[in-house]
Amino acid sequence: MDANVTREQAMELLKKYNQEPFHMEHALTVEGVMRWFAAENGEDEEFWGIAGLLHDVDFEKYPEEHCQKAPELLNEIGASPELIHAVCSHGYGLCSQVEPTHPMEKILFAADELTGLIWAAAKMRPSKSVMDMEVKSLKKKFKDKRFAAGCSRDVIEKGAQMLGWNLNELFEKTILAMRSCEETVRKEMEQYL
């Protein structure tokens, strides 16, 4: 699989359509998480990372057309059909009919929503970090439907099922993935702000 796009091109496109620091931080986090999963699975870190970085490229400017507008925007940088499919598949059953078929797409589907929940839980910790977060405390937050109510538990559960993982496995791996990129994301956000 080939993104057909450099990270520099991906960042330019992302910044063109996303100005909100929250959206930029989320994109960088999902990029880092996807790179970690790629490394764990012996896959192409660049491709997986760029898919993570650009997964919400259309969300800020076109929320009503999320995953529908993405192909048009991605075509601006000559993105490969594989990259476009991956980006559109993360909204499967919500705002897209493109089904995640590749393991990377299933991980993106599952981890995208979960990174939001983990980040919200991390902000509540004295450390404000995922470095000391445990699966047990994340499970408590997951069960409390009022906590980070915008993070769909159904999507997270469906993502785990797609991957054939239990929730604990998905939680543990995604926490580790977020630990791997927390510092990089923080530094990149300092430059962005």
Coordinates of N, CA, C and O in Angstrom, one line a residue:
M1 N 0.9 -1.2 0.0 CA 0.0 0.0 0.0 C 0.9 1.2 0.0 O 1.9 1.3 0.7
D2 N 0.5 2.2 -0.8 CA 1.3 3.4 -0.9 C 0.4 4.7 -0.8 O -0.6 4.8 -1.4
A3 N 0.8 5.6 0.0 CA 0.0 6.8 0.2 C 0.2 7.7 -1.0 O -0.7 8.5 -1.3
N4 N 1.3 7.6 -1.7 CA 1.5 8.5 -2.9 C 1.7 9.9 -2.5 O 1.6 10.8 -3.3
V5 N 1.9 10.2 -1.2 CA 1.9 11.5 -0.6 C 3.0 11.6 0.4 O 3.2 10.6 1.2
T6 N 3.7 12.7 0.5 CA 4.7 12.9 1.5 C 4.1 13.4 2.8 O 3.0 14.0 2.7
R7 N 4.7 13.3 3.9 CA 4.2 13.9 5.1 C 4.0 15.4 5.0 O 3.1 16.0 5.5
E8 N 5.0 16.0 4.3 CA 5.0 17.5 4.1 C 3.7 17.9 3.3 O 3.0 18.8 3.7
Q9 N 3.4 17.1 2.3 CA 2.2 17.4 1.5 C 0.9 17.2 2.3 O 0.0 18.0 2.3
A10 N 1.0 16.1 3.1 CA -0.2 15.8 4.0 C -0.4 16.9 5.0 O -1.5 17.4 5.2
M11 N 0.7 17.4 5.6 CA 0.6 18.5 6.6 C 0.0 19.8 6.0 O -0.8 20.5 6.5
E12 N 0.5 20.1 4.8 CA 0.0 21.3 4.1 C -1.5 21.2 3.8 O -2.2 22.2 4.0
L13 N -1.9 20.1 3.4 CA -3.4 19.9 3.1 C -4.2 20.0 4.4 O -5.2 20.6 4.5
L14 N -3.7 19.3 5.4 CA -4.3 19.3 6.7 C -4.5 20.8 7.2 O -5.6 21.2 7.7
K15 N -3.4 21.5 7.2 CA -3.4 22.9 7.7 C -4.3 23.8 6.8 O -4.9 24.8 7.3
K16 N -4.4 23.5 5.5 CA -5.3 24.3 4.6 C -6.8 24.2 5.1 O -7.5 25.2 5.0
Y17 N -7.2 23.0 5.5 CA -8.6 22.8 5.9 C -8.8 22.7 7.4 O -10.0 22.5 7.8
N18 N -7.8 22.8 8.2 CA -8.0 22.7 9.6 C -7.2 23.8 10.4 O -6.0 23.8 10.3
Q19 N -7.9 24.6 11.1 CA -7.2 25.7 11.9 C -7.3 25.4 13.4 O -6.6 25.9 14.2
E20 N -8.4 24.7 13.8 CA -8.6 24.5 15.2 C -7.5 23.7 15.8 O -7.2 22.6 15.4
P21 N -6.9 24.2 16.9 CA -5.8 23.4 17.6 C -6.3 22.0 18.0 O -5.5 21.0 17.9
F22 N -7.5 21.9 18.4 CA -8.0 20.6 18.9 C -8.0 19.6 17.7 O -7.6 18.4 17.9
H23 N -8.4 20.0 16.5 CA -8.4 19.1 15.4 C -7.0 18.7 14.9 O -6.7 17.6 14.5
M24 N -6.1 19.7 15.0 CA -4.7 19.4 14.6 C -4.1 18.4 15.6 O -3.4 17.5 15.2
E25 N -4.3 18.6 16.9 CA -3.8 17.7 17.9 C -4.3 16.3 17.7 O -3.6 15.4 17.8
H26 N -5.6 16.2 17.4 CA -6.2 14.9 17.2 C -5.6 14.2 16.0 O -5.2 13.0 16.0
A27 N -5.4 15.0 14.9 CA -4.8 14.4 13.7 C -3.4 13.9 14.0 O -3.0 12.8 13.6
L28 N -2.6 14.7 14.7 CA -1.2 14.3 15.0 C -1.2 13.1 15.9 O -0.3 12.2 15.8
T29 N -2.1 13.1 16.9 CA -2.2 11.9 17.8 C -2.5 10.6 17.0 O -1.9 9.6 17.2
V30 N -3.5 10.7 16.2 CA -3.9 9.5 15.4 C -2.8 9.1 14.5 O -2.6 7.9 14.3
E31 N -2.1 10.1 13.9 CA -0.9 9.7 13.1 C 0.1 8.9 13.9 O 0.6 7.9 13.4
G32 N 0.4 9.4 15.1 CA 1.4 8.7 15.9 C 0.9 7.4 16.3 O 1.7 6.4 16.3
V33 N -0.3 7.2 16.7 CA -0.9 6.0 17.0 C -0.8 5.0 15.9 O -0.4 3.8 16.0
M34 N -1.2 5.4 14.7 CA -1.1 4.6 13.5 C 0.3 4.1 13.2 O 0.6 3.0 12.8
R35 N 1.3 5.0 13.4 CA 2.7 4.7 13.1 C 3.1 3.6 14.1 O 3.8 2.7 13.7
W36 N 2.7 3.7 15.4 CA 3.0 2.7 16.4 C 2.4 1.3 16.0 O 3.1 0.3 16.0
F37 N 1.2 1.3 15.6 CA 0.5 0.1 15.2 C 1.2 -0.5 14.0 O 1.4 -1.7 13.9
A38 N 1.6 0.3 13.0 CA 2.3 -0.2 11.8 C 3.6 -0.8 12.2 O 3.9 -2.0 11.7
A39 N 4.4 -0.2 13.1 CA 5.6 -0.8 13.5 C 5.4 -2.1 14.3 O 6.1 -3.1 14.0
E40 N 4.4 -2.2 15.1 CA 4.0 -3.4 15.8 C 3.7 -4.6 14.9 O 3.9 -5.7 15.2
N41 N 3.1 -4.2 13.7 CA 2.6 -5.2 12.8 C 3.6 -5.4 11.6 O 3.2 -6.1 10.6
G42 N 4.8 -4.7 11.6 CA 5.7 -4.8 10.5 C 5.2 -4.3 9.2 O 5.5 -4.8 8.1
E43 N 4.4 -3.2 9.3 CA 3.8 -2.6 8.1 C 4.4 -1.3 7.8 O 5.3 -0.8 8.6
D44 N 4.0 -0.6 6.8 CA 4.5 0.7 6.3 C 4.1 1.8 7.2 O 2.9 2.3 7.1
E45 N 5.0 2.3 8.0 CA 4.7 3.3 9.0 C 4.3 4.6 8.3 O 3.4 5.4 8.8
E46 N 4.9 4.9 7.2 CA 4.6 6.2 6.5 C 3.1 6.2 6.0 O 2.4 7.1 6.2
F47 N 2.7 5.1 5.4 CA 1.4 5.0 4.8 C 0.4 5.0 6.0 O -0.6 5.8 5.9
W48 N 0.6 4.2 7.0 CA -0.4 4.2 8.1 C -0.4 5.5 8.8 O -1.5 6.0 9.2
G49 N 0.7 6.2 9.0 CA 0.8 7.5 9.6 C 0.0 8.5 8.9 O -0.7 9.3 9.4
I50 N 0.2 8.6 7.5 CA -0.4 9.6 6.7 C -1.9 9.4 6.7 O -2.7 10.3 6.7
A51 N -2.4 8.1 6.7 CA -3.8 7.8 6.8 C -4.4 8.4 8.1 O -5.4 9.0 8.1
G52 N -3.6 8.2 9.2 CA -4.0 8.7 10.5 C -4.0 10.2 10.5 O -5.0 10.9 11.0
L53 N -3.0 10.8 9.9 CA -2.9 12.3 9.9 C -4.0 12.9 9.1 O -4.6 14.0 9.5
L54 N -4.4 12.3 8.0 CA -5.5 12.9 7.2 C -6.9 12.4 7.3 O -7.8 12.8 6.6
H55 N -7.1 11.5 8.3 CA -8.4 10.9 8.4 C -9.6 11.8 8.6 O -10.6 11.6 8.1
D56 N -9.3 13.0 9.3 CA -10.4 13.9 9.5 C -10.2 15.2 8.6 O -10.7 16.3 9.0
V57 N -9.5 15.1 7.5 CA -9.1 16.3 6.7 C -10.3 17.2 6.4 O -10.2 18.4 6.4
D58 N -11.5 16.6 6.2 CA -12.7 17.4 5.8 C -13.6 17.7 6.9 O -14.6 18.4 6.7
F59 N -13.3 17.3 8.2 CA -14.2 17.4 9.2 C -14.5 18.8 9.7 O -15.6 19.2 10.0
E60 N -13.4 19.6 9.8 CA -13.6 20.9 10.4 C -14.4 21.9 9.5 O -15.3 22.6 9.9
K61 N -14.0 21.9 8.2 CA -14.7 22.8 7.2 C -16.0 22.2 6.7 O -16.9 23.0 6.3
Y62 N -16.1 20.9 6.7 CA -17.3 20.3 6.1 C -17.9 19.2 7.0 O -18.0 18.0 6.6
P63 N -18.3 19.5 8.2 CA -18.7 18.5 9.1 C -20.0 17.7 8.6 O -20.1 16.5 8.9
E64 N -20.8 18.3 7.8 CA -22.0 17.7 7.3 C -21.7 16.7 6.2 O -22.5 15.9 5.8
E65 N -20.5 16.9 5.6 CA -20.0 16.0 4.5 C -18.8 15.2 4.9 O -18.0 14.8 4.0
H66 N -18.7 14.9 6.2 CA -17.5 14.2 6.6 C -17.4 12.9 5.9 O -18.3 12.1 5.8
C67 N -16.2 12.6 5.4 CA -15.9 11.4 4.6 C -16.4 11.4 3.2 O -16.1 10.6 2.4
Q68 N -17.3 12.3 2.9 CA -17.9 12.5 1.6 C -17.0 13.5 0.8 O -16.8 13.3 -0.4
K69 N -16.5 14.5 1.5 CA -15.7 15.6 0.8 C -14.3 15.1 0.8 O -13.5 15.7 -0.1
A70 N -13.8 14.2 1.6 CA -12.4 13.8 1.7 C -11.8 13.5 0.4 O -10.7 13.9 0.1
P71 N -12.4 12.6 -0.4 CA -11.8 12.2 -1.7 C -11.4 13.5 -2.6 O -10.3 13.5 -3.1
E72 N -12.3 14.4 -2.6 CA -12.0 15.7 -3.4 C -10.8 16.4 -2.8 O -9.9 16.8 -3.6
L73 N -10.7 16.5 -1.5 CA -9.6 17.2 -0.9 C -8.3 16.4 -1.1 O -7.2 17.0 -1.4
L74 N -8.4 15.1 -0.9 CA -7.2 14.3 -1.0 C -6.7 14.2 -2.5 O -5.5 14.1 -2.7
N75 N -7.6 14.4 -3.4 CA -7.1 14.4 -4.8 C -6.3 15.7 -5.1 O -5.5 15.6 -6.1
E76 N -6.4 16.7 -4.3 CA -5.6 17.9 -4.5 C -4.1 17.6 -4.4 O -3.3 18.3 -5.0
I77 N -3.8 16.6 -3.6 CA -2.4 16.2 -3.4 C -2.0 14.9 -4.1 O -1.0 14.3 -3.9
G78 N -2.9 14.4 -5.0 CA -2.7 13.2 -5.7 C -2.6 11.9 -4.9 O -1.9 11.0 -5.2
A79 N -3.5 11.9 -3.8 CA -3.5 10.7 -2.9 C -3.9 9.4 -3.7 O -4.7 9.5 -4.6
S80 N -3.3 8.3 -3.3 CA -3.6 7.1 -3.9 C -5.0 6.6 -3.6 O -5.6 7.0 -2.6
P81 N -5.6 5.7 -4.4 CA -7.0 5.2 -4.1 C -7.0 4.5 -2.8 O -7.9 4.5 -2.0
E82 N -5.8 3.8 -2.4 CA -5.7 3.1 -1.1 C -5.8 4.1 0.0 O -6.5 3.8 1.0
L83 N -5.2 5.2 -0.1 CA -5.2 6.2 1.0 C -6.7 6.8 1.1 O -7.2 7.0 2.2
I84 N -7.3 7.1 0.0 CA -8.6 7.7 0.0 C -9.6 6.6 0.6 O -10.4 7.0 1.4
H85 N -9.4 5.4 0.2 CA -10.3 4.3 0.8 C -10.1 4.3 2.3 O -11.1 4.2 3.1
A86 N -8.9 4.3 2.8 CA -8.6 4.2 4.2 C -9.2 5.4 5.0 O -9.9 5.2 6.0
V87 N -9.0 6.6 4.5 CA -9.6 7.8 5.1 C -11.1 7.7 5.2 O -11.7 7.9 6.2
C88 N -11.8 7.3 4.1 CA -13.2 7.2 4.1 C -13.8 6.1 4.9 O -14.9 6.2 5.5
S89 N -13.0 5.0 5.0 CA -13.5 3.9 5.8 C -13.6 4.1 7.3 O -14.3 3.4 8.0
H90 N -12.9 5.1 7.8 CA -13.0 5.3 9.3 C -14.3 5.8 9.7 O -14.6 5.7 10.9
G91 N -15.1 6.3 8.8 CA -16.5 6.7 9.1 C -17.6 5.7 8.8 O -18.8 6.0 8.7
Y92 N -17.2 4.5 8.6 CA -18.1 3.4 8.1 C -19.3 3.3 9.1 O -19.1 3.2 10.3
G93 N -20.5 3.3 8.5 CA -21.7 3.1 9.2 C -22.1 4.4 9.9 O -23.2 4.4 10.5
L94 N -21.3 5.4 9.9 CA -21.7 6.7 10.6 C -21.9 7.8 9.5 O -23.0 8.4 9.5
C95 N -20.9 8.0 8.6 CA -21.0 9.0 7.6 C -20.4 8.5 6.3 O -20.2 9.3 5.4
S96 N -20.2 7.2 6.2 CA -19.6 6.6 5.0 C -20.1 5.2 4.9 O -20.3 4.5 5.8
Q97 N -20.2 4.8 3.6 CA -20.5 3.4 3.3 C -19.3 2.6 2.9 O -19.4 1.4 2.5
V98 N -18.1 3.2 3.0 CA -16.8 2.5 2.6 C -16.4 1.7 3.8 O -16.1 2.2 4.9
E99 N -16.4 0.4 3.6 CA -16.1 -0.6 4.7 C -14.6 -0.8 4.9 O -13.9 -0.9 4.0
P100 N -14.2 -0.7 6.2 CA -12.8 -1.0 6.5 C -12.5 -2.5 6.2 O -13.1 -3.4 6.7
T101 N -11.6 -2.7 5.2 CA -11.2 -4.1 4.9 C -9.8 -4.5 5.2 O -9.6 -5.6 5.7
H102 N -8.9 -3.6 5.1 CA -7.5 -3.8 5.4 C -7.3 -3.7 6.9 O -8.0 -2.9 7.6
P103 N -6.4 -4.5 7.6 CA -6.2 -4.4 9.0 C -5.9 -2.9 9.4 O -6.4 -2.5 10.5
M104 N -5.2 -2.2 8.6 CA -4.9 -0.8 9.0 C -6.2 0.0 9.1 O -6.4 0.8 10.0
E105 N -7.1 -0.2 8.2 CA -8.4 0.5 8.2 C -9.2 0.2 9.4 O -9.9 1.0 10.0
K106 N -9.2 -1.1 9.8 CA -9.9 -1.5 11.0 C -9.3 -0.9 12.3 O -10.0 -0.5 13.2
I107 N -8.0 -0.8 12.3 CA -7.3 -0.2 13.5 C -7.6 1.3 13.5 O -7.9 1.9 14.6
L108 N -7.6 2.0 12.4 CA -8.0 3.4 12.3 C -9.4 3.6 12.8 O -9.7 4.5 13.6
F109 N -10.3 2.8 12.3 CA -11.7 2.9 12.8 C -11.8 2.8 14.3 O -12.5 3.5 14.9
A110 N -11.1 1.8 14.9 CA -11.2 1.5 16.3 C -10.5 2.6 17.1 O -10.9 3.1 18.2
A111 N -9.3 2.9 16.7 CA -8.4 3.8 17.5 C -8.8 5.3 17.4 O -8.6 6.0 18.4
D112 N -9.4 5.7 16.3 CA -9.8 7.1 16.1 C -10.6 7.6 17.3 O -10.3 8.5 18.0
E113 N -11.7 6.9 17.5 CA -12.7 7.2 18.6 C -12.0 7.0 20.0 O -12.2 7.9 20.8
L114 N -11.3 6.0 20.1 CA -10.7 5.7 21.4 C -9.6 6.7 21.8 O -9.5 7.0 23.0
T115 N -8.9 7.2 20.9 CA -7.9 8.2 21.3 C -8.5 9.4 21.9 O -8.0 10.0 22.8
G116 N -9.7 9.8 21.5 CA -10.5 10.9 22.1 C -10.8 10.6 23.5 O -10.7 11.5 24.4
L117 N -11.3 9.4 23.8 CA -11.6 9.0 25.1 C -10.4 9.0 26.0 O -10.4 9.5 27.2
I118 N -9.3 8.4 25.5 CA -8.1 8.3 26.3 C -7.5 9.7 26.6 O -7.1 10.0 27.7
W119 N -7.6 10.6 25.6 CA -7.1 11.9 25.8 C -7.9 12.7 26.8 O -7.4 13.4 27.7
A120 N -9.2 12.5 26.8 CA -10.1 13.2 27.8 C -9.8 12.6 29.2 O -9.7 13.4 30.1
A121 N -9.6 11.3 29.3 CA -9.2 10.7 30.6 C -7.9 11.2 31.1 O -7.7 11.5 32.3
A122 N -6.9 11.3 30.2 CA -5.6 11.8 30.5 C -5.6 13.2 31.1 O -4.9 13.5 32.1
K123 N -6.4 14.1 30.5 CA -6.5 15.5 31.0 C -7.1 15.6 32.4 O -6.8 16.6 33.1
M124 N -7.8 14.5 32.8 CA -8.3 14.5 34.2 C -7.3 14.1 35.2 O -7.5 14.2 36.4
R125 N -6.2 13.5 34.8 CA -5.2 12.9 35.7 C -4.3 14.1 36.2 O -4.1 15.1 35.5
P126 N -3.7 13.9 37.4 CA -2.8 15.0 37.9 C -1.6 15.2 36.9 O -1.2 16.3 36.7
S127 N -1.2 14.2 36.2 CA 0.0 14.3 35.3 C -0.4 14.9 34.0 O 0.4 15.3 33.2
K128 N -1.8 14.9 33.7 CA -2.3 15.4 32.4 C -1.6 14.6 31.2 O -1.4 15.1 30.1
S129 N -1.3 13.3 31.5 CA -0.6 12.5 30.5 C -1.1 11.1 30.4 O -1.7 10.6 31.4
V130 N -0.8 10.4 29.3 CA -1.1 9.0 29.2 C 0.0 8.1 29.7 O -0.2 6.9 29.8
M131 N 1.1 8.7 30.1 CA 2.3 8.0 30.5 C 2.0 7.1 31.7 O 2.6 6.0 31.9
D132 N 1.1 7.6 32.6 CA 0.8 6.8 33.8 C -0.6 6.2 33.8 O -1.1 5.8 34.8
M133 N -1.3 6.2 32.7 CA -2.6 5.7 32.6 C -2.6 4.2 32.5 O -1.8 3.6 31.9
E134 N -3.6 3.6 33.2 CA -3.7 2.2 33.2 C -5.1 1.8 32.6 O -6.0 2.6 32.6
V135 N -5.1 0.6 32.1 CA -6.3 0.1 31.5 C -7.5 0.1 32.4 O -8.6 0.5 32.0
K136 N -7.3 -0.2 33.7 CA -8.3 -0.2 34.7 C -9.0 1.1 34.8 O -10.3 1.2 34.8
S137 N -8.3 2.2 34.9 CA -8.9 3.5 35.0 C -9.6 3.9 33.7 O -10.6 4.6 33.8
L138 N -9.1 3.5 32.6 CA -9.7 3.8 31.3 C -11.1 3.1 31.2 O -12.0 3.6 30.8
K139 N -11.1 1.8 31.7 CA -12.3 1.1 31.7 C -13.4 1.7 32.5 O -14.6 1.8 32.1
K140 N -13.1 2.3 33.6 CA -14.0 3.1 34.5 C -14.6 4.2 33.7 O -15.8 4.5 33.7
K141 N -13.8 5.0 33.0 CA -14.2 6.1 32.2 C -15.1 5.6 31.0 O -16.0 6.3 30.7
F142 N -14.7 4.5 30.4 CA -15.5 4.0 29.3 C -16.9 3.6 29.8 O -17.8 3.9 29.0
K143 N -17.0 3.1 31.0 CA -18.3 2.6 31.5 C -19.2 3.8 31.8 O -20.4 3.7 31.8
D144 N -18.6 4.9 32.2 CA -19.3 6.1 32.6 C -19.8 6.9 31.3 O -19.0 7.6 30.7
K145 N -21.0 6.6 30.9 CA -21.5 7.2 29.6 C -21.5 8.7 29.6 O -21.5 9.3 28.5
R146 N -21.5 9.3 30.8 CA -21.5 10.8 30.8 C -20.1 11.4 30.5 O -20.0 12.5 30.1
F147 N -19.1 10.6 30.8 CA -17.7 11.1 30.6 C -17.4 11.0 29.1 O -17.6 10.0 28.5
A148 N -16.9 12.1 28.6 CA -16.6 12.3 27.2 C -17.7 11.6 26.4 O -17.5 10.8 25.5
A149 N -18.9 12.2 26.6 CA -20.1 11.6 26.0 C -20.0 11.6 24.5 O -20.7 10.8 23.8
G150 N -19.2 12.5 23.9 CA -19.1 12.5 22.4 C -18.4 11.4 21.8 O -18.4 11.2 20.6
C151 N -17.6 10.6 22.7 CA -16.9 9.5 22.2 C -17.8 8.2 22.2 O -18.1 7.8 23.2
S152 N -18.1 7.8 21.0 CA -19.0 6.6 20.9 C -18.5 5.3 21.4 O -17.5 4.8 20.8
R153 N -19.1 4.8 22.4 CA -18.6 3.5 22.9 C -19.0 2.4 21.9 O -18.2 1.4 21.8
D154 N -20.1 2.6 21.2 CA -20.5 1.6 20.2 C -19.4 1.4 19.1 O -19.1 0.3 18.7
V155 N -18.9 2.6 18.7 CA -17.9 2.6 17.6 C -16.6 1.9 18.1 O -16.0 1.0 17.4
I156 N -16.2 2.2 19.4 CA -15.0 1.5 20.0 C -15.2 0.0 20.1 O -14.3 -0.8 19.7
E157 N -16.4 -0.4 20.5 CA -16.7 -1.8 20.6 C -16.7 -2.5 19.3 O -16.2 -3.6 19.1
K158 N -17.3 -1.8 18.3 CA -17.4 -2.4 17.0 C -16.0 -2.5 16.4 O -15.7 -3.5 15.7
G159 N -15.2 -1.5 16.6 CA -13.8 -1.6 16.1 C -13.0 -2.8 16.7 O -12.3 -3.5 16.0
A160 N -13.2 -3.0 18.0 CA -12.5 -4.1 18.7 C -13.0 -5.4 18.0 O -12.2 -6.3 17.8
Q161 N -14.3 -5.5 17.8 CA -14.9 -6.7 17.2 C -14.3 -7.0 15.8 O -14.0 -8.1 15.4
M162 N -14.2 -5.9 15.0 CA -13.7 -6.0 13.6 C -12.3 -6.6 13.7 O -11.9 -7.3 12.8
L163 N -11.5 -6.2 14.7 CA -10.1 -6.6 14.8 C -10.0 -8.0 15.5 O -8.9 -8.6 15.5
G164 N -11.1 -8.5 16.1 CA -11.1 -9.8 16.8 C -10.3 -9.6 18.1 O -9.8 -10.6 18.6
W165 N -10.4 -8.4 18.7 CA -9.7 -8.1 20.0 C -10.8 -7.9 21.0 O -11.9 -7.4 20.7
N166 N -10.4 -8.2 22.3 CA -11.4 -7.7 23.3 C -11.0 -6.3 23.7 O -10.0 -5.7 23.2
L167 N -11.9 -5.6 24.5 CA -11.7 -4.2 24.8 C -10.4 -4.0 25.5 O -9.7 -3.0 25.2
N168 N -10.1 -4.9 26.4 CA -8.8 -4.7 27.2 C -7.6 -4.6 26.3 O -6.7 -3.8 26.4
E169 N -7.6 -5.5 25.3 CA -6.5 -5.5 24.3 C -6.4 -4.2 23.5 O -5.3 -3.6 23.3
L170 N -7.6 -3.8 23.0 CA -7.6 -2.5 22.3 C -7.2 -1.3 23.2 O -6.4 -0.5 22.7
F171 N -7.7 -1.3 24.4 CA -7.3 -0.2 25.3 C -5.8 -0.2 25.6 O -5.2 0.8 25.5
E172 N -5.3 -1.4 25.9 CA -3.9 -1.5 26.3 C -3.0 -1.0 25.1 O -2.0 -0.2 25.3
K173 N -3.3 -1.5 23.9 CA -2.4 -1.2 22.7 C -2.5 0.3 22.4 O -1.5 0.9 22.0
T174 N -3.7 0.8 22.5 CA -3.9 2.2 22.1 C -3.3 3.1 23.1 O -2.7 4.2 22.8
I175 N -3.3 2.8 24.4 CA -2.6 3.6 25.4 C -1.1 3.5 25.1 O -0.4 4.6 25.2
L176 N -0.6 2.4 24.8 CA 0.9 2.3 24.5 C 1.2 3.1 23.3 O 2.2 3.8 23.2
A177 N 0.3 3.0 22.3 CA 0.5 3.8 21.1 C 0.5 5.3 21.4 O 1.4 6.0 20.8
M178 N -0.4 5.7 22.2 CA -0.4 7.2 22.6 C 0.8 7.6 23.4 O 1.3 8.7 23.3
R179 N 1.3 6.7 24.3 CA 2.5 7.0 25.0 C 3.7 7.2 24.1 O 4.5 8.1 24.3
S180 N 3.7 6.4 23.0 CA 4.8 6.5 22.1 C 4.9 7.9 21.3 O 6.0 8.2 20.9
C181 N 3.8 8.6 21.2 CA 3.8 9.8 20.4 C 3.4 11.0 21.2 O 3.4 12.1 20.7
E182 N 3.2 10.9 22.5 CA 2.7 12.0 23.3 C 3.6 13.2 23.2 O 3.2 14.4 23.0
E183 N 4.9 13.0 23.4 CA 5.9 14.0 23.5 C 6.1 14.7 22.1 O 6.2 15.9 22.0
T184 N 6.1 13.9 21.1 CA 6.2 14.4 19.7 C 5.0 15.3 19.3 O 5.2 16.4 18.7
V185 N 3.8 14.8 19.7 CA 2.6 15.6 19.4 C 2.7 17.0 20.2 O 2.4 18.0 19.6
R186 N 3.1 16.9 21.5 CA 3.2 18.1 22.3 C 4.2 19.1 21.6 O 3.9 20.3 21.5
K187 N 5.3 18.6 21.2 CA 6.3 19.5 20.6 C 5.8 20.1 19.3 O 6.0 21.3 19.0
E188 N 5.2 19.3 18.5 CA 4.6 19.8 17.2 C 3.5 20.8 17.4 O 3.4 21.8 16.7
M189 N 2.7 20.6 18.4 CA 1.6 21.5 18.7 C 2.2 22.9 19.2 O 1.7 23.9 18.9
E190 N 3.3 22.8 19.9 CA 4.0 24.1 20.4 C 4.4 24.9 19.2 O 4.3 26.1 19.2
Q191 N 4.9 24.3 18.1 CA 5.3 25.0 16.9 C 4.0 25.5 16.2 O 4.1 26.6 15.6
Y192 N 3.0 24.7 16.3 CA 1.7 25.1 15.5 C 1.0 26.3 16.2 O 0.5 27.1 15.5
L193 N 1.0 26.3 17.5 CA 0.3 27.4 18.2 C 1.0 28.7 18.2 O 2.1 28.8 18.2

